[in-house]
Coordinates of C-alpha atoms and ligand atoms in Angstrom, one line a residue:
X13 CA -55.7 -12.9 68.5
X14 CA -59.4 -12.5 67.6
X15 CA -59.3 -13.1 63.8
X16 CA -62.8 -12.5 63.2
X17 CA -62.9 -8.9 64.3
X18 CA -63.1 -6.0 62.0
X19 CA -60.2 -3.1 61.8
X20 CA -60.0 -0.4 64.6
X21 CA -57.3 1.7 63.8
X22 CA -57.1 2.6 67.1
X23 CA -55.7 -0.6 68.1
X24 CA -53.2 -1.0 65.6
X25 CA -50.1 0.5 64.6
X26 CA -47.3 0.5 61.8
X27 CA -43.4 -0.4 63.2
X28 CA -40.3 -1.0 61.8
X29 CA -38.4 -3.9 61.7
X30 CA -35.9 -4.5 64.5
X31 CA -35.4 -8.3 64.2
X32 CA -33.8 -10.5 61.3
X33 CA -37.0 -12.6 62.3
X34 CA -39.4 -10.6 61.6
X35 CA -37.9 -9.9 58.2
X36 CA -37.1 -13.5 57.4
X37 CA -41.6 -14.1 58.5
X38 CA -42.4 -11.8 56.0
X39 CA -40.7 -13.3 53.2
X40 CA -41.7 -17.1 54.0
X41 CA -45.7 -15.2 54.1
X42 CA -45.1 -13.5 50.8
X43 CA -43.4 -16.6 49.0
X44 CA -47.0 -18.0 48.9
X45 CA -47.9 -14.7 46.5
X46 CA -44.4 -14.3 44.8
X47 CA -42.6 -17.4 45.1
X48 CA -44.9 -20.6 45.0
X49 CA -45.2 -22.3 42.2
X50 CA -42.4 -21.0 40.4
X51 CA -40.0 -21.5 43.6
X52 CA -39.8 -23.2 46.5
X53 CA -40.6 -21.3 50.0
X54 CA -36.5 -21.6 50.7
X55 CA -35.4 -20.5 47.0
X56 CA -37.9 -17.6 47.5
X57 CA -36.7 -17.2 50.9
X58 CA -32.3 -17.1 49.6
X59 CA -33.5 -14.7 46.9
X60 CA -35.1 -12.2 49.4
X61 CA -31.9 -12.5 51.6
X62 CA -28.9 -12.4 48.3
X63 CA -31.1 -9.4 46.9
X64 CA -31.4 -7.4 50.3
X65 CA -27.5 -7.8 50.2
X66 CA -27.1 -6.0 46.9
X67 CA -25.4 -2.4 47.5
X68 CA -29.2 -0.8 46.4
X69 CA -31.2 -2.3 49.4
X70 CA -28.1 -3.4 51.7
X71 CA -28.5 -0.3 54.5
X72 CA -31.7 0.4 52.2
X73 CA -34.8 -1.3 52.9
X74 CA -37.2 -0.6 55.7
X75 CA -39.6 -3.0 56.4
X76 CA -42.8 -1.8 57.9
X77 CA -44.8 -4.2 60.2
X78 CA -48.3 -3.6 61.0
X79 CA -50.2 -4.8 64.2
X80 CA -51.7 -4.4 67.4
X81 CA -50.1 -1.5 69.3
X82 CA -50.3 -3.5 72.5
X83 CA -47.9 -6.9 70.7
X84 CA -45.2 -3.9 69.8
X85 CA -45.8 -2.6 73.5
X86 CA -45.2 -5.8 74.8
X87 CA -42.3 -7.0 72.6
X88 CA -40.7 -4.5 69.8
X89 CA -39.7 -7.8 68.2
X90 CA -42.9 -9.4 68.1
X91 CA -43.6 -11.4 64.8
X92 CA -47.7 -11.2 66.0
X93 CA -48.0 -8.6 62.6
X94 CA -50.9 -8.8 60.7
X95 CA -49.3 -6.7 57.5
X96 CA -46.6 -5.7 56.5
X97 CA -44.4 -3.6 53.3
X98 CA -41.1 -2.8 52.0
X99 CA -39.6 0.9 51.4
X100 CA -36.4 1.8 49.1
X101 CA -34.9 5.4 48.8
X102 CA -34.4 6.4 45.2
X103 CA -33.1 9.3 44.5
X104 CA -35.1 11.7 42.2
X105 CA -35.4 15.5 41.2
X106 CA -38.3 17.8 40.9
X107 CA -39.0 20.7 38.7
X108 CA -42.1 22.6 40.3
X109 CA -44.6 24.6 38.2
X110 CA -43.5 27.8 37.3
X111 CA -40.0 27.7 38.6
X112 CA -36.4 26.8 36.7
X113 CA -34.8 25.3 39.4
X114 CA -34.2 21.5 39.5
X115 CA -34.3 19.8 43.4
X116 CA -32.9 16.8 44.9
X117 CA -36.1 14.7 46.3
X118 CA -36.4 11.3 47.7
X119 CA -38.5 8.8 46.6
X120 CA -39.9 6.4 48.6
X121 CA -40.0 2.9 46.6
X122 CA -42.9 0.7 48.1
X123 CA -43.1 -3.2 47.3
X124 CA -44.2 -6.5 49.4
X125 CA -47.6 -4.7 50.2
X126 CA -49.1 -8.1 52.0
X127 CA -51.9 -8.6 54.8
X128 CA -51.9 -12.4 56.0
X129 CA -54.6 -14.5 54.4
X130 CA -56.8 -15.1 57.6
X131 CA -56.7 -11.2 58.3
X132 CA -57.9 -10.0 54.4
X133 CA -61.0 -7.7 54.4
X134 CA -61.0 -6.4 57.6
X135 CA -59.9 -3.3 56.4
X136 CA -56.1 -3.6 57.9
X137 CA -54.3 -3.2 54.6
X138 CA -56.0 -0.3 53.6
X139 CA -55.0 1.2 57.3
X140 CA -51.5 0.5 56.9
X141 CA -51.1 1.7 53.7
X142 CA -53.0 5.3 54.6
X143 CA -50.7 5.3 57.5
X144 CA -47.7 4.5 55.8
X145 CA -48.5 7.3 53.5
X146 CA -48.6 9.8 56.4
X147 CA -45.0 9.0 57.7
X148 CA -43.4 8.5 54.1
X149 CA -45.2 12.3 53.1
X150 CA -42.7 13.5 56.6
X151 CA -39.7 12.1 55.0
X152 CA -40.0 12.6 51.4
X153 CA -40.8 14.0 48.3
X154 CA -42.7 11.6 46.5
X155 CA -43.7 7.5 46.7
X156 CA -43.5 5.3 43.9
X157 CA -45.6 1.5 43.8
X158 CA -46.6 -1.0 40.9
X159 CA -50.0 -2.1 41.6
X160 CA -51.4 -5.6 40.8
X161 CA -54.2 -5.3 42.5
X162 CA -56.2 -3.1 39.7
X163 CA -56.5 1.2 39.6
X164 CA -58.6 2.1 42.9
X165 CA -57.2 0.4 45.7
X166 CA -53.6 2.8 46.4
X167 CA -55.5 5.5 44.3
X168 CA -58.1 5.7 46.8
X169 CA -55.0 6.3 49.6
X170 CA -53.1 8.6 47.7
X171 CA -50.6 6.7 45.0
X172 CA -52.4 8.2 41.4
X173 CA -51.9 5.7 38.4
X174 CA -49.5 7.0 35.4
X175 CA -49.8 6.2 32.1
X176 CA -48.4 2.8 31.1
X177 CA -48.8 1.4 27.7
X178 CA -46.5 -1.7 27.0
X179 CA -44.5 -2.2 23.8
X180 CA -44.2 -6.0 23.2
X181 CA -41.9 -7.3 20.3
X182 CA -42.0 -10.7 18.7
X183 CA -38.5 -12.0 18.9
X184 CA -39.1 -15.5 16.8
X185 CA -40.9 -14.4 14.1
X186 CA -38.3 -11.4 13.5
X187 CA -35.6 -11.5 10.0
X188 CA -32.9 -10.6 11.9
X189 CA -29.0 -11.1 11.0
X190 CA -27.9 -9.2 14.0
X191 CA -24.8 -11.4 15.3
X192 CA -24.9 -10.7 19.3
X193 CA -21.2 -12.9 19.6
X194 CA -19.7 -9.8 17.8
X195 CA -19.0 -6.6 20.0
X196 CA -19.3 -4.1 17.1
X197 CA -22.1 -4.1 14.2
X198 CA -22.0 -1.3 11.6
X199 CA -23.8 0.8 13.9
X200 CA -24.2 -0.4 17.6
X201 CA -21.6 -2.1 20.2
X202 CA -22.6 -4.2 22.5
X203 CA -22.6 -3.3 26.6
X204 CA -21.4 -5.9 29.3
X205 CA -22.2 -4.9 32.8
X206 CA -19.8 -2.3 33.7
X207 CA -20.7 -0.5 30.4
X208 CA -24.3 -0.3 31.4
X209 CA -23.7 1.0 34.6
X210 CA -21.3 3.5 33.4
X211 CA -24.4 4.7 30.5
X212 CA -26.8 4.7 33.1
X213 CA -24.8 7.4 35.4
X214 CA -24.5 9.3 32.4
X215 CA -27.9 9.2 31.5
X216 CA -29.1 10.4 35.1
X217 CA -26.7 13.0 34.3
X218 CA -27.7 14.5 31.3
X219 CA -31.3 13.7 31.9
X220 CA -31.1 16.0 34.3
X221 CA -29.4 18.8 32.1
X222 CA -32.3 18.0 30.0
X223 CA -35.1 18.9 33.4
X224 CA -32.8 22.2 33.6
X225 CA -33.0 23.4 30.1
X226 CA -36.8 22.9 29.7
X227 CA -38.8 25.6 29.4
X228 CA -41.2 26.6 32.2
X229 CA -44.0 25.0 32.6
X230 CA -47.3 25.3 34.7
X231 CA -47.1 21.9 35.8
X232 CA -44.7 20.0 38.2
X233 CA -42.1 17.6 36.5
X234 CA -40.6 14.6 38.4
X235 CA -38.2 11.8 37.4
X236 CA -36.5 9.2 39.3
X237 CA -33.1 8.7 38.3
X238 CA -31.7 5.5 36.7
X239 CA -28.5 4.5 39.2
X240 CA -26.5 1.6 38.7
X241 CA -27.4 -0.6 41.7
X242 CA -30.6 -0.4 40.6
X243 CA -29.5 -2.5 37.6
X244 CA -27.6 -4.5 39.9
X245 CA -30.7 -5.5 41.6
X246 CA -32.3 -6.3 39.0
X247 CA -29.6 -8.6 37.5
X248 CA -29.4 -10.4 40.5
X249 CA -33.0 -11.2 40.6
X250 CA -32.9 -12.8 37.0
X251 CA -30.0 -14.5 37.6
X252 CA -30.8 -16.0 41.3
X253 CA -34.1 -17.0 38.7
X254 CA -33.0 -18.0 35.4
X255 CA -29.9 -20.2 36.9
X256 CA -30.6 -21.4 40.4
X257 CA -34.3 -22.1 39.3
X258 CA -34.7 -22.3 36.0
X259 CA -31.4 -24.0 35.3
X260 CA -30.4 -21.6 32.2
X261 CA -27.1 -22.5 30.8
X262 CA -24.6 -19.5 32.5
X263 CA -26.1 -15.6 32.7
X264 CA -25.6 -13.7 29.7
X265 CA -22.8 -11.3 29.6
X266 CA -24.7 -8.6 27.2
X267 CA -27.2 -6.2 28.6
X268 CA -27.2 -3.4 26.1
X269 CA -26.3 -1.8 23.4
X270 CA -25.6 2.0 22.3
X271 CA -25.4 3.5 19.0
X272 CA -22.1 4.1 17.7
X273 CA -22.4 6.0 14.9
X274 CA -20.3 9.3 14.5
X275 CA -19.4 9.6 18.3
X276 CA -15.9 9.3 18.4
X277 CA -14.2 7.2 21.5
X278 CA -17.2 6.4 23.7
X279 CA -15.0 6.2 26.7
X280 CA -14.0 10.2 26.0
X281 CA -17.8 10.5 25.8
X282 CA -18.6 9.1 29.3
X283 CA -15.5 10.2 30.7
X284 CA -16.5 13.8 29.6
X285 CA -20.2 13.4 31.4
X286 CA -19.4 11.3 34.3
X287 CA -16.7 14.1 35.4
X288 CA -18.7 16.9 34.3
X289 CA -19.1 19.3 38.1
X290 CA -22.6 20.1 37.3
X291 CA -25.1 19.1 33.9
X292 CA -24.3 22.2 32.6
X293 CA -20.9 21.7 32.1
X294 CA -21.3 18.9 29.6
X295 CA -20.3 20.5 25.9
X296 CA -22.6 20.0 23.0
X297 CA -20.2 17.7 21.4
X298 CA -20.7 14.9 24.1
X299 CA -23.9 13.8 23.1
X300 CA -25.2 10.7 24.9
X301 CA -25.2 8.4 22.0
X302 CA -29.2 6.8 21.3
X303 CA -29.1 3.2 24.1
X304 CA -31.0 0.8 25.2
X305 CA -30.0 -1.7 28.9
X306 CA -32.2 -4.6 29.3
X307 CA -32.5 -7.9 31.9
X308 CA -33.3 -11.0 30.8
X309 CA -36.4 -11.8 32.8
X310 CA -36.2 -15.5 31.9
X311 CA -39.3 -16.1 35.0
X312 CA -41.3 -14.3 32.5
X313 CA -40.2 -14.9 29.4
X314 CA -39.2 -11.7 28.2
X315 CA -36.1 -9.7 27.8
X316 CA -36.9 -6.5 29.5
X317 CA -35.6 -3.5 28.9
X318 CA -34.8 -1.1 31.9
X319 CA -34.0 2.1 30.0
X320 CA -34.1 3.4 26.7
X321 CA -33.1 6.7 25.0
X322 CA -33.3 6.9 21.4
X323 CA -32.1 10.6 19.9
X324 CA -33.2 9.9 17.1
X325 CA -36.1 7.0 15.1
X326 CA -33.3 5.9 12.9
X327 CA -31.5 4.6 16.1
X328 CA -34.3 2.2 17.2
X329 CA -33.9 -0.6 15.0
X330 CA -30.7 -1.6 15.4
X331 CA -30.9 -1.1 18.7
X332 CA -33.7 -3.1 19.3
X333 CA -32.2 -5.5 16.4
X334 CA -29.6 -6.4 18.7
X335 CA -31.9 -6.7 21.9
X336 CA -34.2 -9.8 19.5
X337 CA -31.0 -11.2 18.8
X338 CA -30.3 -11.9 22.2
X339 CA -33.6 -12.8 23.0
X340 CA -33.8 -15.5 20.4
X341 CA -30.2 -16.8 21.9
X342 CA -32.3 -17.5 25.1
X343 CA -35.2 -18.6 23.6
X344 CA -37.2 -15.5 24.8
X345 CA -40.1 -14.8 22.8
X346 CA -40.5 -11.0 23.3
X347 CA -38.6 -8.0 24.1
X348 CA -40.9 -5.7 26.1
X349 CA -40.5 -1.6 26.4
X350 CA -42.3 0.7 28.8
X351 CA -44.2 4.2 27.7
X352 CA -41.9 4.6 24.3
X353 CA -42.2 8.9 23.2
X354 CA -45.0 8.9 21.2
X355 CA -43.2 10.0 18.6
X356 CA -41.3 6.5 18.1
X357 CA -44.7 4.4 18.1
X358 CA -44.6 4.4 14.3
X359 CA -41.3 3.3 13.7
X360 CA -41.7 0.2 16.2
X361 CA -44.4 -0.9 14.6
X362 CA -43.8 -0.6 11.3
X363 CA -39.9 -1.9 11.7
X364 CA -40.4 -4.0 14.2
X365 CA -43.8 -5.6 14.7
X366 CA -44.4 -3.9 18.0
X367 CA -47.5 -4.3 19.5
X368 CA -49.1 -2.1 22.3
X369 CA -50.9 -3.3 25.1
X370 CA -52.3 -1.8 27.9
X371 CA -51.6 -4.1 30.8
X372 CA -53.8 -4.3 34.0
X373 CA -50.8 -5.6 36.1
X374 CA -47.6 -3.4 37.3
X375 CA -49.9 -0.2 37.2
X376 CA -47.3 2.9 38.0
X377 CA -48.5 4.5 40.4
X378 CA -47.2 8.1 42.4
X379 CA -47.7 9.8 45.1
X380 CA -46.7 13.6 45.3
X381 CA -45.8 15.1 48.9
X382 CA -45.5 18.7 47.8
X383 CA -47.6 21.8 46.6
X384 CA -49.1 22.6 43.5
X385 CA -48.7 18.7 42.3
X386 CA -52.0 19.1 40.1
X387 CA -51.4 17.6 36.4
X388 CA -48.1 16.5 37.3
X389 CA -45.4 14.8 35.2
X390 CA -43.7 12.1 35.6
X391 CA -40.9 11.5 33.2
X392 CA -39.1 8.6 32.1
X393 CA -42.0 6.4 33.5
X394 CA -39.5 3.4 32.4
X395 CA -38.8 0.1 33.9
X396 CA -35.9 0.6 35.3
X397 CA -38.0 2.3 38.3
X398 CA -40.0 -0.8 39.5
X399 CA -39.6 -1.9 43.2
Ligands
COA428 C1 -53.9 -6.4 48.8 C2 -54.0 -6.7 50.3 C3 -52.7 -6.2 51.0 C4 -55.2 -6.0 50.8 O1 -55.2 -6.3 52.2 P1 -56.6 -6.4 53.0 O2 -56.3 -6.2 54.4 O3 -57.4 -7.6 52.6 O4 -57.3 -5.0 52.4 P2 -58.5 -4.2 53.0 O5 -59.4 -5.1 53.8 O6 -58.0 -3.0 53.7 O7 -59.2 -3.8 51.7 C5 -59.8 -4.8 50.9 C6 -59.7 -4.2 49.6 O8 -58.5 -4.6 48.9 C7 -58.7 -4.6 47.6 N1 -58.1 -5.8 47.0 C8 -57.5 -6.8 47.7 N2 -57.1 -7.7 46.8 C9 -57.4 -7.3 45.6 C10 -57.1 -7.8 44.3 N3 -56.5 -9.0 44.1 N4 -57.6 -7.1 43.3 C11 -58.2 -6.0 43.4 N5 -58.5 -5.4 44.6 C12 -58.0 -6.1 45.7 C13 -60.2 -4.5 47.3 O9 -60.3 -3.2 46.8 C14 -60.9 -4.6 48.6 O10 -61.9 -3.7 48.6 P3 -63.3 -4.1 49.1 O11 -63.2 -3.8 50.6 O12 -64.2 -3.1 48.3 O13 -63.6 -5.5 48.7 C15 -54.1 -8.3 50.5 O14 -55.3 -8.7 49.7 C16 -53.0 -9.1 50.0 O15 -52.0 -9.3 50.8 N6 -53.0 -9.6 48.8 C17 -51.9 -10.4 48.2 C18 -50.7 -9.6 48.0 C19 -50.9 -8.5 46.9 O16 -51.5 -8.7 45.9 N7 -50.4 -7.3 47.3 C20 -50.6 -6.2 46.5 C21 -49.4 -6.1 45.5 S1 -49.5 -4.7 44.5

């Protein structure tokens, strides 16, 4: 192949996947980006293969390969690719403007966006990624995508940046008496796995009661909703990380925490909203108690939380009391929060040292495959999203 020639996209095409070669070349050509130094190219290489096993991605990733029409001609199998990315389905739900009713959407999680180093700026991953935009606007309702790569290059193709501003907590530096060995404070129990999982089906649940009971409004409203494989993936990530490479003692067993204050049995509480038949079945009286589920992203030296939902600014402390106490356990030095309401910024940074910084990594970016998708919102812009 003629490495020296510019793009012509009428030369080149974008194909799925068909072999377990061709997946397993583009994880050893993105463990140079991803994995090197932190990993070897065959710890990178086993965490790509134990994560595409997890029951999110299992029957649930596509992986797009883009090259010369004529190699895929030839051979459907070739690994002659000079780009490549990943998709995911998430679900998500979409309130248009003007309307009451809440749909079922897809979204189309993109990650792995890579162009091999000896074919960069020649223009080919810009061309994949417009045409990879074309056939995911066929098949879905939207396209989500973390950029590292600054604000213009996927917002020039169609993926619009979100607002992002990170809230960083100092974990060493904070008083805390928060015990995490105990299951039950004054106020907040703990969450092992199954727990979390169990408050994040909820949560989708009654977040989208919440979508349905908003008023109208003359913009669209989108949210991708928080599933428990998702958390699973995540998990798996920072364990494969923390123990296999990092060599951490054991993965924690604690990855939440809820409020517990005046709720009654928390199991009648889930129980109630998990067998609700639609949102609007859920009675007043089960409120989702104020919760926060988190990963401990030991590669990065945070703890991390996925999803938050405080009812209330009196719930936030202790929540996030418990959250540094964990931290400190592991010898994190921050516990990191995405796009907190507005209306909570006061109380984590006068309670808990919060900072907020506007990161240039991780952008959130979206793009919208429907009409009328000016000014539109995205809601619950959290973590617990990333691809
Ligand atoms: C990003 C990437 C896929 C672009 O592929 P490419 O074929 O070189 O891209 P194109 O030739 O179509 O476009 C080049 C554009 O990429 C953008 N770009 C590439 N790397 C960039 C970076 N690190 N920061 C900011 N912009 C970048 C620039 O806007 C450049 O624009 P220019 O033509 O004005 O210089 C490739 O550089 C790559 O694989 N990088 C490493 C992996 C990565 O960072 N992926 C993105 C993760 S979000």
């Amino acid at each position: 192949m003629n490495t020296n020639c510019k793009h012509d996209d009428s030369e080149y095409g974008l194909y799925q996947a068909i072999s377990e070669e061709q997946k397993l070349r583009t994880w050893e050509a993105t463990s140079d980006e991803w994995g090197l130094p932190f990993m070897s190219v065959q710890d990178y290489v086993a965490r790509e293969k134990i994560q595409s096993n997890s029951n999110f991605t299992r029957n649930n990733i596509t992986y797009w390969l883009y090259g010369k029409k004529a190699e895929f001609e030839k051979d459907p199998a070739t690994l002659n690719f000079v780009s490549h990315a990943e998709t995911y389905d998430r679900k998500a739900i979409l309130r248009k403007a003007n309307t009451s009713e809440v749909t079922d959407i897809t979204c189309k999680g993109v990650a792995s966006v890579f162009c091999r180093h000896e074919h960069r700026k020649k223009g080919h991953g810009k061309a994949m990624m417009s045409e990879l935009y074309q056939k995911l606007s066929q098949i879905s309702g939207i396209s989500n995508l973390y950029s590292d790569i600054g604000d213009t290059f996927y917002s020039s193709l169609g993926w619009d940046v979100y607002p992002y501003l990170v809230v960083e907590i100092p974990t060493f530096s904070q008083k805390n008496t928060t015990i995490i060995n105990s299951t039950k404070s004054d106020s907040v129990s703990l969450m092992d796995k199954d727990m979390a999982r169990r408050f994040i089906t909820a949560d989708a649940i009654v977040a989208r009661q919440e979508l349905e009971e908003a008023p109208v409004a003359e913009h669209a409203r989108f949210m991708i909703l928080p599933t428990a494989d998702t958390l699973d993936w995540r998990w798996i990530r920072d364990e494969y990380e923390g123990v296999q490479i990092l060599k951490v003692q054991g993965f924690p067993n604690v990855f939440g925490a809820f409020n517990n204050s005046g709720i009654g049995n928390i199991d009648d509480v889930l129980n109630t909203i998990l067998s609700s038949k639609s949102p609007n079945d859920i009675p007043a009286s089960s409120l989702l108690p104020s919760f926060i589920i988190w990963t401990p992203r030991y590669r990065k030296q945070k703890i991390r939380i996925l999803r938050a939902r405080f009812n209330s600014a009196q719930d936030i402390k202790p929540l996030l009391d418990v959250a540094i106490a964990e931290a400190n356990r592991l010898n994190l030095p921050k516990v990191v929060l995405w796009n907190a309401d507005k209306a909570f910024h006061t109380t984590l940074k006068s309670q808990l040292d919060a900072e907020f910084v506007v990161l240039k990594d991780n952008l959130p970016s979206v793009a919208t495959f429907f009409e009328n998708n000016k000014n539109c919102e995205w809601l619950l812009n959290e973590n617990y999203c990333w691809n």
